[in-house]
CSV table of N, CA and C in Angstrom, one decimal:
chain,number,residue,atom,x,y,z
A,272,MET,N,-35.3,-16.1,3.7
A,272,MET,CA,-36.2,-17.0,3.0
A,272,MET,C,-37.5,-17.1,3.8
A,273,SER,N,-38.6,-16.7,3.2
A,273,SER,CA,-39.8,-16.8,3.9
A,273,SER,C,-40.6,-18.1,3.5
A,274,HIS,N,-41.3,-18.6,4.4
A,274,HIS,CA,-42.1,-19.8,4.1
A,274,HIS,C,-43.6,-19.4,4.1
A,275,ALA,N,-44.3,-19.7,3.1
A,275,ALA,CA,-45.8,-19.5,3.1
A,275,ALA,C,-46.4,-20.6,3.9
A,276,PRO,N,-47.3,-20.2,4.8
A,276,PRO,CA,-47.9,-21.3,5.6
A,276,PRO,C,-48.7,-22.3,4.7
A,277,GLY,N,-48.5,-23.6,5.0
A,277,GLY,CA,-49.2,-24.6,4.3
A,277,GLY,C,-50.5,-24.9,4.9
A,278,PRO,N,-51.2,-25.9,4.3
A,278,PRO,CA,-52.5,-26.2,4.9
A,278,PRO,C,-52.4,-26.7,6.3
A,279,VAL,N,-53.4,-26.4,7.1
A,279,VAL,CA,-53.4,-26.8,8.5
A,279,VAL,C,-54.0,-28.2,8.5
A,280,THR,N,-53.4,-29.2,9.1
A,280,THR,CA,-53.9,-30.5,9.3
A,280,THR,C,-54.5,-30.7,10.7
A,281,PRO,N,-55.8,-31.0,10.7
A,281,PRO,CA,-56.4,-31.2,12.1
A,281,PRO,C,-55.7,-32.3,12.8
A,282,THR,N,-55.5,-32.2,14.1
A,282,THR,CA,-54.8,-33.2,14.8
A,282,THR,C,-55.6,-33.9,15.9
A,283,TRP,N,-56.9,-33.5,15.9
A,283,TRP,CA,-57.7,-34.1,16.9
A,283,TRP,C,-58.2,-35.6,16.5
A,284,LEU,N,-58.4,-36.4,17.5
A,284,LEU,CA,-59.0,-37.7,17.3
A,284,LEU,C,-59.9,-38.0,18.5
A,285,GLY,N,-61.1,-38.2,18.2
A,285,GLY,CA,-62.1,-38.4,19.2
A,285,GLY,C,-62.7,-39.9,19.2
A,286,VAL,N,-63.7,-40.1,20.1
A,286,VAL,CA,-64.3,-41.4,20.2
A,286,VAL,C,-65.8,-41.3,20.4
A,287,VAL,N,-66.5,-42.3,19.9
A,287,VAL,CA,-67.9,-42.4,20.2
A,287,VAL,C,-68.1,-43.0,21.6
A,288,ALA,N,-68.7,-42.1,22.5
A,288,ALA,CA,-68.8,-42.5,23.9
A,288,ALA,C,-70.2,-43.2,24.1
A,289,HIS,N,-71.2,-42.7,23.5
A,289,HIS,CA,-72.6,-43.2,23.7
A,289,HIS,C,-73.4,-43.1,22.4
A,290,LEU,N,-74.4,-44.0,22.2
A,290,LEU,CA,-75.3,-43.9,21.0
A,290,LEU,C,-76.7,-44.0,21.5
A,291,HIS,N,-77.6,-43.2,21.0
A,291,HIS,CA,-79.0,-43.3,21.4
A,291,HIS,C,-79.9,-43.0,20.2
A,292,VAL,N,-81.1,-43.6,20.2
A,292,VAL,CA,-82.1,-43.4,19.2
A,292,VAL,C,-83.5,-43.4,19.9
A,293,THR,N,-84.5,-42.8,19.2
A,293,THR,CA,-85.8,-43.0,19.7
A,293,THR,C,-86.7,-42.9,18.5
A,294,ALA,N,-87.8,-43.6,18.5
A,294,ALA,CA,-88.7,-43.7,17.4
A,294,ALA,C,-89.7,-42.5,17.3
A,295,ARG,N,-89.9,-41.9,18.5
A,295,ARG,CA,-90.9,-40.8,18.6
A,295,ARG,C,-90.3,-39.6,19.4
A,296,ALA,N,-90.8,-38.4,19.2
A,296,ALA,CA,-90.3,-37.2,19.8
A,296,ALA,C,-90.5,-37.3,21.3
A,297,PHE,N,-91.5,-37.9,21.8
A,297,PHE,CA,-91.8,-37.9,23.3
A,297,PHE,C,-91.3,-39.1,24.0
A,298,LEU,N,-90.8,-40.1,23.3
A,298,LEU,CA,-90.3,-41.3,23.9
A,298,LEU,C,-88.8,-41.1,24.4
A,299,PRO,N,-88.4,-41.8,25.5
A,299,PRO,CA,-87.0,-41.7,26.0
A,299,PRO,C,-86.1,-42.2,24.9
A,300,MET,N,-84.9,-41.6,24.9
A,300,MET,CA,-83.8,-42.1,24.0
A,300,MET,C,-83.4,-43.4,24.6
A,301,ARG,N,-83.2,-44.4,23.6
A,301,ARG,CA,-82.7,-45.7,24.0
A,301,ARG,C,-81.2,-45.9,23.7
A,302,PRO,N,-80.5,-46.4,24.7
A,302,PRO,CA,-79.0,-46.6,24.4
A,302,PRO,C,-78.8,-47.8,23.4
A,303,GLN,N,-77.8,-47.6,22.6
A,303,GLN,CA,-77.5,-48.6,21.6
A,303,GLN,C,-76.0,-48.9,21.7
A,304,GLU,N,-75.6,-50.1,21.4
A,304,GLU,CA,-74.2,-50.4,21.2
A,304,GLU,C,-73.7,-50.1,19.8
A,305,ALA,N,-74.7,-50.1,18.9
A,305,ALA,CA,-74.3,-49.8,17.5
A,305,ALA,C,-75.6,-49.2,16.8
A,306,ILE,N,-75.4,-48.4,15.8
A,306,ILE,CA,-76.5,-47.8,15.0
A,306,ILE,C,-76.1,-47.9,13.6
A,307,THR,N,-77.1,-47.9,12.7
A,307,THR,CA,-76.9,-48.0,11.3
A,307,THR,C,-77.3,-46.7,10.6
A,308,LEU,N,-76.3,-46.0,10.0
A,308,LEU,CA,-76.5,-44.8,9.3
A,308,LEU,C,-76.7,-45.1,7.9
A,309,ILE,N,-77.8,-44.4,7.3
A,309,ILE,CA,-78.1,-44.6,5.9
A,309,ILE,C,-77.9,-43.3,5.2
A,310,ALA,N,-77.0,-43.4,4.2
A,310,ALA,CA,-76.6,-42.1,3.5
A,310,ALA,C,-77.8,-41.4,2.9
A,311,GLY,N,-77.9,-40.1,3.2
A,311,GLY,CA,-79.0,-39.3,2.6
A,311,GLY,C,-80.3,-39.5,3.3
A,312,ARG,N,-80.4,-40.3,4.3
A,312,ARG,CA,-81.7,-40.6,5.0
A,312,ARG,C,-81.7,-40.3,6.5
A,313,GLY,N,-80.8,-41.0,7.2
A,313,GLY,CA,-80.8,-40.9,8.6
A,313,GLY,C,-80.3,-42.2,9.3
A,314,ILE,N,-80.8,-42.3,10.6
A,314,ILE,CA,-80.4,-43.5,11.3
A,314,ILE,C,-81.6,-44.5,11.4
A,315,GLU,N,-81.3,-45.7,11.0
A,315,GLU,CA,-82.3,-46.7,11.0
A,315,GLU,C,-83.0,-46.8,12.4
A,316,GLY,N,-84.3,-46.6,12.4
A,316,GLY,CA,-85.1,-46.6,13.6
A,316,GLY,C,-85.2,-45.3,14.4
A,317,ASP,N,-84.6,-44.3,13.9
A,317,ASP,CA,-84.7,-43.0,14.7
A,317,ASP,C,-85.7,-42.1,14.1
A,318,ARG,N,-86.2,-41.2,15.0
A,318,ARG,CA,-87.3,-40.3,14.6
A,318,ARG,C,-87.0,-39.3,13.5
A,319,TYR,N,-85.7,-39.0,13.3
A,319,TYR,CA,-85.3,-38.0,12.3
A,319,TYR,C,-85.0,-38.6,11.0
A,320,MET,N,-85.1,-39.9,10.8
A,320,MET,CA,-84.8,-40.5,9.5
A,320,MET,C,-85.9,-39.9,8.5
A,321,LEU,N,-85.4,-39.4,7.4
A,321,LEU,CA,-86.3,-38.7,6.5
A,321,LEU,C,-87.5,-39.6,6.1
A,322,GLY,N,-88.7,-39.1,6.2
A,322,GLY,CA,-89.9,-39.9,5.8
A,322,GLY,C,-90.5,-40.6,6.9
A,323,ILE,N,-89.9,-40.6,8.2
A,323,ILE,CA,-90.5,-41.3,9.3
A,323,ILE,C,-91.3,-40.4,10.2
A,324,GLU,N,-90.7,-39.5,10.8
A,324,GLU,CA,-91.4,-38.5,11.8
A,324,GLU,C,-90.5,-37.3,11.9
A,325,GLU,N,-91.1,-36.3,12.5
A,325,GLU,CA,-90.4,-35.0,12.7
A,325,GLU,C,-90.1,-34.9,14.2
A,326,GLY,N,-89.2,-34.1,14.6
A,326,GLY,CA,-88.9,-33.8,16.0
A,326,GLY,C,-90.1,-32.9,16.5
A,327,PHE,N,-90.0,-32.6,17.8
A,327,PHE,CA,-91.1,-31.9,18.4
A,327,PHE,C,-91.3,-30.5,17.9
A,328,TYR,N,-90.3,-29.8,17.7
A,328,TYR,CA,-90.4,-28.4,17.2
A,328,TYR,C,-90.0,-28.3,15.7
A,329,SER,N,-89.9,-29.4,15.0
A,329,SER,CA,-89.5,-29.3,13.6
A,329,SER,C,-90.7,-29.3,12.7
A,330,ALA,N,-90.8,-28.3,11.8
A,330,ALA,CA,-92.0,-28.2,10.9
A,330,ALA,C,-91.8,-29.2,9.8
A,331,LYS,N,-90.6,-29.6,9.5
A,331,LYS,CA,-90.4,-30.5,8.4
A,331,LYS,C,-89.0,-31.2,8.7
A,332,PRO,N,-88.8,-32.4,8.1
A,332,PRO,CA,-87.5,-33.1,8.3
A,332,PRO,C,-86.5,-32.2,7.6
A,333,GLU,N,-85.3,-32.3,8.1
A,333,GLU,CA,-84.2,-31.5,7.7
A,333,GLU,C,-83.0,-32.4,7.2
A,334,GLU,N,-82.7,-32.3,6.0
A,334,GLU,CA,-81.6,-33.1,5.4
A,334,GLU,C,-80.3,-33.0,6.2
A,335,GLY,N,-80.0,-31.8,6.8
A,335,GLY,CA,-78.8,-31.6,7.5
A,335,GLY,C,-78.9,-32.1,8.9
A,336,ARG,N,-80.0,-32.8,9.3
A,336,ARG,CA,-80.1,-33.3,10.7
A,336,ARG,C,-80.3,-34.8,10.7
A,337,GLN,N,-79.6,-35.5,9.8
A,337,GLN,CA,-79.8,-36.9,9.7
A,337,GLN,C,-79.2,-37.6,10.9
A,338,VAL,N,-78.2,-37.1,11.5
A,338,VAL,CA,-77.6,-37.6,12.7
A,338,VAL,C,-77.1,-36.4,13.5
A,339,THR,N,-77.3,-36.5,14.8
A,339,THR,CA,-76.9,-35.4,15.7
A,339,THR,C,-75.9,-35.8,16.7
A,340,LEU,N,-74.9,-34.9,17.0
A,340,LEU,CA,-73.8,-35.3,17.9
A,340,LEU,C,-73.8,-34.3,19.1
A,341,PHE,N,-73.2,-34.7,20.2
A,341,PHE,CA,-73.1,-33.9,21.4
A,341,PHE,C,-71.8,-34.3,22.1
A,342,GLU,N,-71.2,-33.3,22.7
A,342,GLU,CA,-69.9,-33.5,23.4
A,342,GLU,C,-70.0,-34.0,24.8
A,343,ALA,N,-69.4,-35.0,25.2
A,343,ALA,CA,-69.4,-35.5,26.6
A,343,ALA,C,-68.8,-34.3,27.5
A,344,GLU,N,-67.9,-33.6,26.9
A,344,GLU,CA,-67.3,-32.5,27.7
A,344,GLU,C,-68.3,-31.4,28.0
A,345,ALA,N,-69.4,-31.2,27.2
A,345,ALA,CA,-70.4,-30.3,27.5
A,345,ALA,C,-71.3,-30.8,28.6
A,346,LEU,N,-71.5,-32.1,28.7
A,346,LEU,CA,-72.2,-32.6,29.9
A,346,LEU,C,-71.4,-32.3,31.2
A,347,GLU,N,-70.1,-32.5,31.1
A,347,GLU,CA,-69.3,-32.2,32.3
A,347,GLU,C,-69.3,-30.7,32.6
A,348,ALA,N,-69.3,-29.8,31.6
A,348,ALA,CA,-69.3,-28.4,31.8
A,348,ALA,C,-70.6,-27.9,32.4
A,349,ILE,N,-71.7,-28.5,32.0
A,349,ILE,CA,-73.1,-28.2,32.5
A,349,ILE,C,-73.1,-28.6,34.0
A,350,ARG,N,-72.6,-29.7,34.3
A,350,ARG,CA,-72.5,-30.2,35.7
A,350,ARG,C,-71.6,-29.2,36.5
A,351,ARG,N,-70.5,-28.9,36.0
A,351,ARG,CA,-69.5,-28.1,36.8
A,351,ARG,C,-70.0,-26.6,36.9
A,352,ASP,N,-70.5,-26.1,35.8
A,352,ASP,CA,-70.9,-24.6,35.8
A,352,ASP,C,-72.3,-24.3,36.3
A,353,HIS,N,-73.2,-25.3,36.3
A,353,HIS,CA,-74.6,-25.1,36.7
A,353,HIS,C,-75.1,-26.0,37.7
A,354,GLY,N,-74.3,-27.0,38.1
A,354,GLY,CA,-74.7,-28.0,39.1
A,354,GLY,C,-75.9,-28.9,38.6
A,355,ILE,N,-76.0,-29.1,37.3
A,355,ILE,CA,-77.1,-29.9,36.7
A,355,ILE,C,-76.5,-31.2,36.1
A,356,GLU,N,-77.0,-32.3,36.6
A,356,GLU,CA,-76.6,-33.6,36.0
A,356,GLU,C,-77.4,-33.9,34.8
A,357,LEU,N,-76.8,-33.8,33.6
A,357,LEU,CA,-77.4,-34.1,32.4
A,357,LEU,C,-76.7,-35.4,31.8
A,358,LEU,N,-77.5,-36.4,31.7
A,358,LEU,CA,-77.0,-37.7,31.3
A,358,LEU,C,-77.0,-37.8,29.8
A,359,PRO,N,-76.1,-38.7,29.2
A,359,PRO,CA,-76.0,-38.8,27.8
A,359,PRO,C,-77.4,-39.1,27.1
A,360,GLU,N,-78.2,-39.9,27.7
A,360,GLU,CA,-79.5,-40.2,27.1
A,360,GLU,C,-80.5,-39.0,27.2
A,361,GLU,N,-80.1,-37.9,28.0
A,361,GLU,CA,-81.1,-36.8,28.2
A,361,GLU,C,-80.9,-35.7,27.2
A,362,HIS,N,-79.7,-35.5,26.6
A,362,HIS,CA,-79.5,-34.4,25.7
A,362,HIS,C,-80.3,-34.5,24.4
A,363,ARG,N,-80.8,-35.6,24.1
A,363,ARG,CA,-81.7,-35.9,22.9
A,363,ARG,C,-80.9,-35.9,21.6
A,364,ARG,N,-79.6,-36.1,21.6
A,364,ARG,CA,-78.8,-36.2,20.4
A,364,ARG,C,-78.5,-37.7,20.3
A,365,ASN,N,-78.1,-38.1,19.0
A,365,ASN,CA,-77.8,-39.5,18.8
A,365,ASN,C,-76.5,-40.0,19.2
A,366,VAL,N,-75.5,-39.2,19.1
A,366,VAL,CA,-74.1,-39.7,19.3
A,366,VAL,C,-73.4,-38.7,20.3
A,367,THR,N,-72.9,-39.3,21.4
A,367,THR,CA,-72.1,-38.5,22.3
A,367,THR,C,-70.7,-38.8,22.1
A,368,THR,N,-69.9,-37.8,21.8
A,368,THR,CA,-68.5,-37.9,21.5
A,368,THR,C,-67.6,-37.5,22.6
A,369,ARG,N,-66.4,-37.9,22.6
A,369,ARG,CA,-65.4,-37.4,23.5
A,369,ARG,C,-64.1,-37.0,22.7
A,370,GLY,N,-63.6,-35.8,22.9
A,370,GLY,CA,-62.4,-35.4,22.2
A,370,GLY,C,-62.6,-34.8,20.8
A,371,VAL,N,-63.9,-34.4,20.5
A,371,VAL,CA,-64.2,-33.9,19.2
A,371,VAL,C,-64.6,-32.5,19.3
A,372,PRO,N,-64.0,-31.6,18.6
A,372,PRO,CA,-64.3,-30.1,18.7
A,372,PRO,C,-65.5,-29.8,17.8
A,373,LEU,N,-66.7,-30.2,18.2
A,373,LEU,CA,-67.9,-30.1,17.4
A,373,LEU,C,-68.2,-28.7,16.8
A,374,THR,N,-68.0,-27.7,17.7
A,374,THR,CA,-68.3,-26.3,17.2
A,374,THR,C,-67.4,-25.9,16.1
A,375,HIS,N,-66.3,-26.5,15.9
A,375,HIS,CA,-65.4,-26.1,14.8
A,375,HIS,C,-65.6,-26.9,13.5
A,376,LEU,N,-66.5,-27.8,13.5
A,376,LEU,CA,-66.7,-28.7,12.3
A,376,LEU,C,-67.8,-28.3,11.4
A,377,VAL,N,-68.5,-27.2,11.6
A,377,VAL,CA,-69.6,-26.8,10.7
A,377,VAL,C,-69.0,-26.5,9.4
A,378,GLY,N,-69.6,-27.1,8.3
A,378,GLY,CA,-69.1,-27.0,7.0
A,378,GLY,C,-68.0,-28.0,6.6
A,379,ARG,N,-67.6,-28.8,7.5
A,379,ARG,CA,-66.5,-29.7,7.3
A,379,ARG,C,-67.0,-31.2,7.2
A,380,ARG,N,-66.2,-32.0,6.6
A,380,ARG,CA,-66.5,-33.4,6.6
A,380,ARG,C,-65.6,-34.2,7.6
A,381,PHE,N,-66.1,-35.2,8.2
A,381,PHE,CA,-65.3,-36.0,9.1
A,381,PHE,C,-65.9,-37.4,9.2
A,382,ARG,N,-65.1,-38.3,9.8
A,382,ARG,CA,-65.4,-39.7,9.8
A,382,ARG,C,-66.0,-40.0,11.2
A,383,LEU,N,-67.1,-40.7,11.2
A,383,LEU,CA,-67.7,-41.3,12.5
A,383,LEU,C,-67.6,-42.8,12.2
A,384,GLY,N,-66.6,-43.4,12.9
A,384,GLY,CA,-66.4,-44.8,12.5
A,384,GLY,C,-66.0,-44.8,11.0
A,385,ALA,N,-66.6,-45.7,10.3
A,385,ALA,CA,-66.4,-45.8,8.8
A,385,ALA,C,-67.2,-44.9,8.0
A,386,CYS,N,-68.2,-44.2,8.7
A,386,CYS,CA,-69.1,-43.4,7.9
A,386,CYS,C,-68.5,-42.0,7.7
A,387,LEU,N,-69.0,-41.4,6.6
A,387,LEU,CA,-68.5,-40.0,6.3
A,387,LEU,C,-69.7,-39.1,6.5
A,388,LEU,N,-69.5,-38.0,7.4
A,388,LEU,CA,-70.5,-37.0,7.7
A,388,LEU,C,-70.1,-35.7,7.2
A,389,GLU,N,-71.1,-34.8,7.0
A,389,GLU,CA,-70.8,-33.4,6.8
A,389,GLU,C,-71.6,-32.6,7.8
A,390,ALA,N,-70.9,-31.8,8.6
A,390,ALA,CA,-71.5,-31.0,9.6
A,390,ALA,C,-72.2,-29.8,9.0
A,391,THR,N,-73.5,-29.7,9.2
A,391,THR,CA,-74.3,-28.7,8.5
A,391,THR,C,-74.5,-27.4,9.4
A,392,ARG,N,-74.8,-27.6,10.7
A,392,ARG,CA,-75.0,-26.5,11.5
A,392,ARG,C,-74.9,-26.9,13.0
A,393,LEU,N,-74.7,-25.9,13.9
A,393,LEU,CA,-74.8,-26.2,15.3
A,393,LEU,C,-76.3,-26.5,15.7
A,394,SER,N,-76.5,-27.3,16.6
A,394,SER,CA,-77.8,-27.6,17.1
A,394,SER,C,-78.2,-26.4,18.1
A,395,VAL,N,-79.5,-26.2,18.2
A,395,VAL,CA,-79.9,-25.2,19.2
A,395,VAL,C,-80.9,-25.9,20.2
A,396,PRO,N,-80.8,-25.5,21.4
A,396,PRO,CA,-81.7,-26.2,22.4
A,396,PRO,C,-83.2,-25.7,22.2
A,397,CYS,N,-84.1,-26.5,22.7
A,397,CYS,CA,-85.5,-26.0,22.7
A,397,CYS,C,-86.0,-26.2,24.1
A,398,ARG,N,-87.1,-25.4,24.4
A,398,ARG,CA,-87.7,-25.5,25.7
A,398,ARG,C,-88.3,-26.8,26.0
A,399,HIS,N,-88.6,-27.5,25.0
A,399,HIS,CA,-89.3,-28.8,25.1
A,399,HIS,C,-88.4,-29.8,26.0
A,400,ILE,N,-87.1,-29.6,25.9
A,400,ILE,CA,-86.2,-30.5,26.6
A,400,ILE,C,-86.4,-30.3,28.1
A,401,GLU,N,-86.7,-29.1,28.6
A,401,GLU,CA,-87.0,-28.8,30.0
A,401,GLU,C,-88.3,-29.5,30.4
A,402,GLU,N,-89.2,-29.5,29.5
A,402,GLU,CA,-90.5,-30.2,29.9
A,402,GLU,C,-90.3,-31.7,30.0
A,403,ILE,N,-89.5,-32.3,29.2
A,403,ILE,CA,-89.2,-33.7,29.2
A,403,ILE,C,-88.4,-34.1,30.5
A,404,LEU,N,-87.4,-33.3,30.7
A,404,LEU,CA,-86.4,-33.7,31.8
A,404,LEU,C,-86.8,-33.1,33.2
A,405,GLU,N,-87.6,-32.1,33.2
A,405,GLU,CA,-87.9,-31.3,34.4
A,405,GLU,C,-86.6,-30.9,35.1
A,406,LYS,N,-85.7,-30.4,34.2
A,406,LYS,CA,-84.4,-29.8,34.7
A,406,LYS,C,-84.2,-28.5,33.9
A,407,PRO,N,-83.7,-27.4,34.5
A,407,PRO,CA,-83.5,-26.1,33.8
A,407,PRO,C,-82.2,-26.1,33.0
A,408,VAL,N,-82.3,-26.9,31.8
A,408,VAL,CA,-81.1,-27.1,31.0
A,408,VAL,C,-81.1,-26.2,29.8
A,409,PHE,N,-82.1,-25.5,29.4
A,409,PHE,CA,-82.2,-24.7,28.2
A,409,PHE,C,-81.0,-23.7,28.2
A,410,ASP,N,-80.9,-22.8,29.1
A,410,ASP,CA,-79.9,-21.8,29.1
A,410,ASP,C,-78.5,-22.4,29.2
A,411,PRO,N,-78.2,-23.4,30.0
A,411,PRO,CA,-76.9,-24.0,30.0
A,411,PRO,C,-76.5,-24.7,28.7
A,412,MET,N,-77.5,-25.0,27.9
A,412,MET,CA,-77.2,-25.7,26.6
A,412,MET,C,-77.0,-24.7,25.5
A,413,ILE,N,-77.2,-23.5,25.7
A,413,ILE,CA,-77.0,-22.5,24.6
A,413,ILE,C,-75.5,-22.5,24.3
A,414,ASN,N,-75.2,-22.5,23.0
A,414,ASN,CA,-73.8,-22.6,22.5
A,414,ASN,C,-73.1,-23.9,22.8
A,415,ARG,N,-73.8,-24.9,23.3
A,415,ARG,CA,-73.1,-26.2,23.5
A,415,ARG,C,-74.2,-27.2,23.4
A,416,SER,N,-75.0,-27.2,22.4
A,416,SER,CA,-76.1,-28.1,22.2
A,416,SER,C,-75.9,-29.1,21.2
A,417,GLY,N,-74.7,-29.2,20.6
A,417,GLY,CA,-74.4,-30.3,19.7
A,417,GLY,C,-74.3,-29.8,18.2
A,418,LEU,N,-74.3,-30.8,17.3
A,418,LEU,CA,-74.0,-30.6,15.9
A,418,LEU,C,-74.9,-31.4,15.1
A,419,ASN,N,-75.5,-30.8,14.1
A,419,ASN,CA,-76.3,-31.5,13.1
A,419,ASN,C,-75.5,-31.9,11.9
A,420,CYS,N,-75.7,-33.1,11.4
A,420,CYS,CA,-74.9,-33.6,10.3
A,420,CYS,C,-75.7,-34.3,9.2
A,421,ARG,N,-75.2,-34.3,8.0
A,421,ARG,CA,-75.7,-35.0,6.9
A,421,ARG,C,-74.9,-36.3,6.7
A,422,ILE,N,-75.5,-37.4,6.4
A,422,ILE,CA,-74.7,-38.6,6.2
A,422,ILE,C,-74.4,-38.8,4.7
A,423,LEU,N,-73.1,-38.7,4.4
A,423,LEU,CA,-72.6,-38.9,3.0
A,423,LEU,C,-72.3,-40.3,2.7
A,424,GLU,N,-71.7,-41.1,3.6
A,424,GLU,CA,-71.5,-42.5,3.4
A,424,GLU,C,-71.9,-43.2,4.7
A,425,GLY,N,-72.9,-44.1,4.5
A,425,GLY,CA,-73.5,-44.8,5.6
A,425,GLY,C,-72.6,-46.0,6.1
A,426,GLY,N,-73.2,-46.7,7.1
A,426,GLY,CA,-72.6,-47.9,7.6
A,426,GLY,C,-73.0,-48.0,9.1
A,427,VAL,N,-72.3,-48.9,9.8
A,427,VAL,CA,-72.6,-49.2,11.2
A,427,VAL,C,-71.6,-48.4,12.0
A,428,VAL,N,-72.1,-47.7,13.1
A,428,VAL,CA,-71.2,-47.0,14.0
A,428,VAL,C,-71.4,-47.7,15.4
A,429,ARG,N,-70.3,-47.9,16.0
A,429,ARG,CA,-70.3,-48.6,17.3
A,429,ARG,C,-69.7,-47.7,18.4
A,430,VAL,N,-70.2,-47.9,19.7
A,430,VAL,CA,-69.5,-47.3,20.8
A,430,VAL,C,-68.1,-47.7,20.8
A,431,GLY,N,-67.2,-46.7,21.0
A,431,GLY,CA,-65.7,-47.0,20.9
A,431,GLY,C,-65.1,-46.7,19.6
A,432,ASP,N,-65.9,-46.5,18.5
A,432,ASP,CA,-65.4,-46.1,17.2
A,432,ASP,C,-64.7,-44.8,17.2
A,433,ALA,N,-63.7,-44.6,16.4
A,433,ALA,CA,-63.0,-43.3,16.3
A,433,ALA,C,-63.8,-42.3,15.6
A,434,VAL,N,-63.6,-41.0,15.9
A,434,VAL,CA,-64.2,-39.9,15.2
A,434,VAL,C,-63.0,-39.0,14.8
A,435,ARG,N,-62.8,-38.7,13.5
A,435,ARG,CA,-61.6,-38.1,13.1
A,435,ARG,C,-61.9,-37.3,11.8
A,436,PRO,N,-61.0,-36.3,11.5
A,436,PRO,CA,-61.1,-35.5,10.3
A,436,PRO,C,-61.2,-36.5,9.1
A,437,ALA,N,-61.9,-36.0,8.0
A,437,ALA,CA,-61.9,-36.8,6.8
A,437,ALA,C,-60.7,-36.6,6.0
């Protein structure tokens, strides 16, 4: 008797480690204990909220970049593999996660706290970050620069909230 494989159920469960926003492309990222995600728009007070401002190298706001995520594990790998200390407020993404396989989520929906997100594409680093930080992080961030997402259901996200499959 053969068994056809059933659907695979993701078993990961992550956590929100850090939250950051900035009102302008050149300003430092400000740490937050909580942020408000607005469905279809972005993060209250952040530069990428549609209709507010664009990022440094962005020709136009992108619906799929309403909130950006970065893995704490990537920070550790950059330190280990390249000897570069990159802090959570320096990677220029909004949410730093721990225990979340970001590169595997493109095209998938998942929960960030009570909010529902859809991962649209992997983030790519830009040389501008090296100008801001005065650290050679462009090459080390290739293929581990985070995840861009669309906000399907908004709400408040707090440090310590769960990140899990939808």
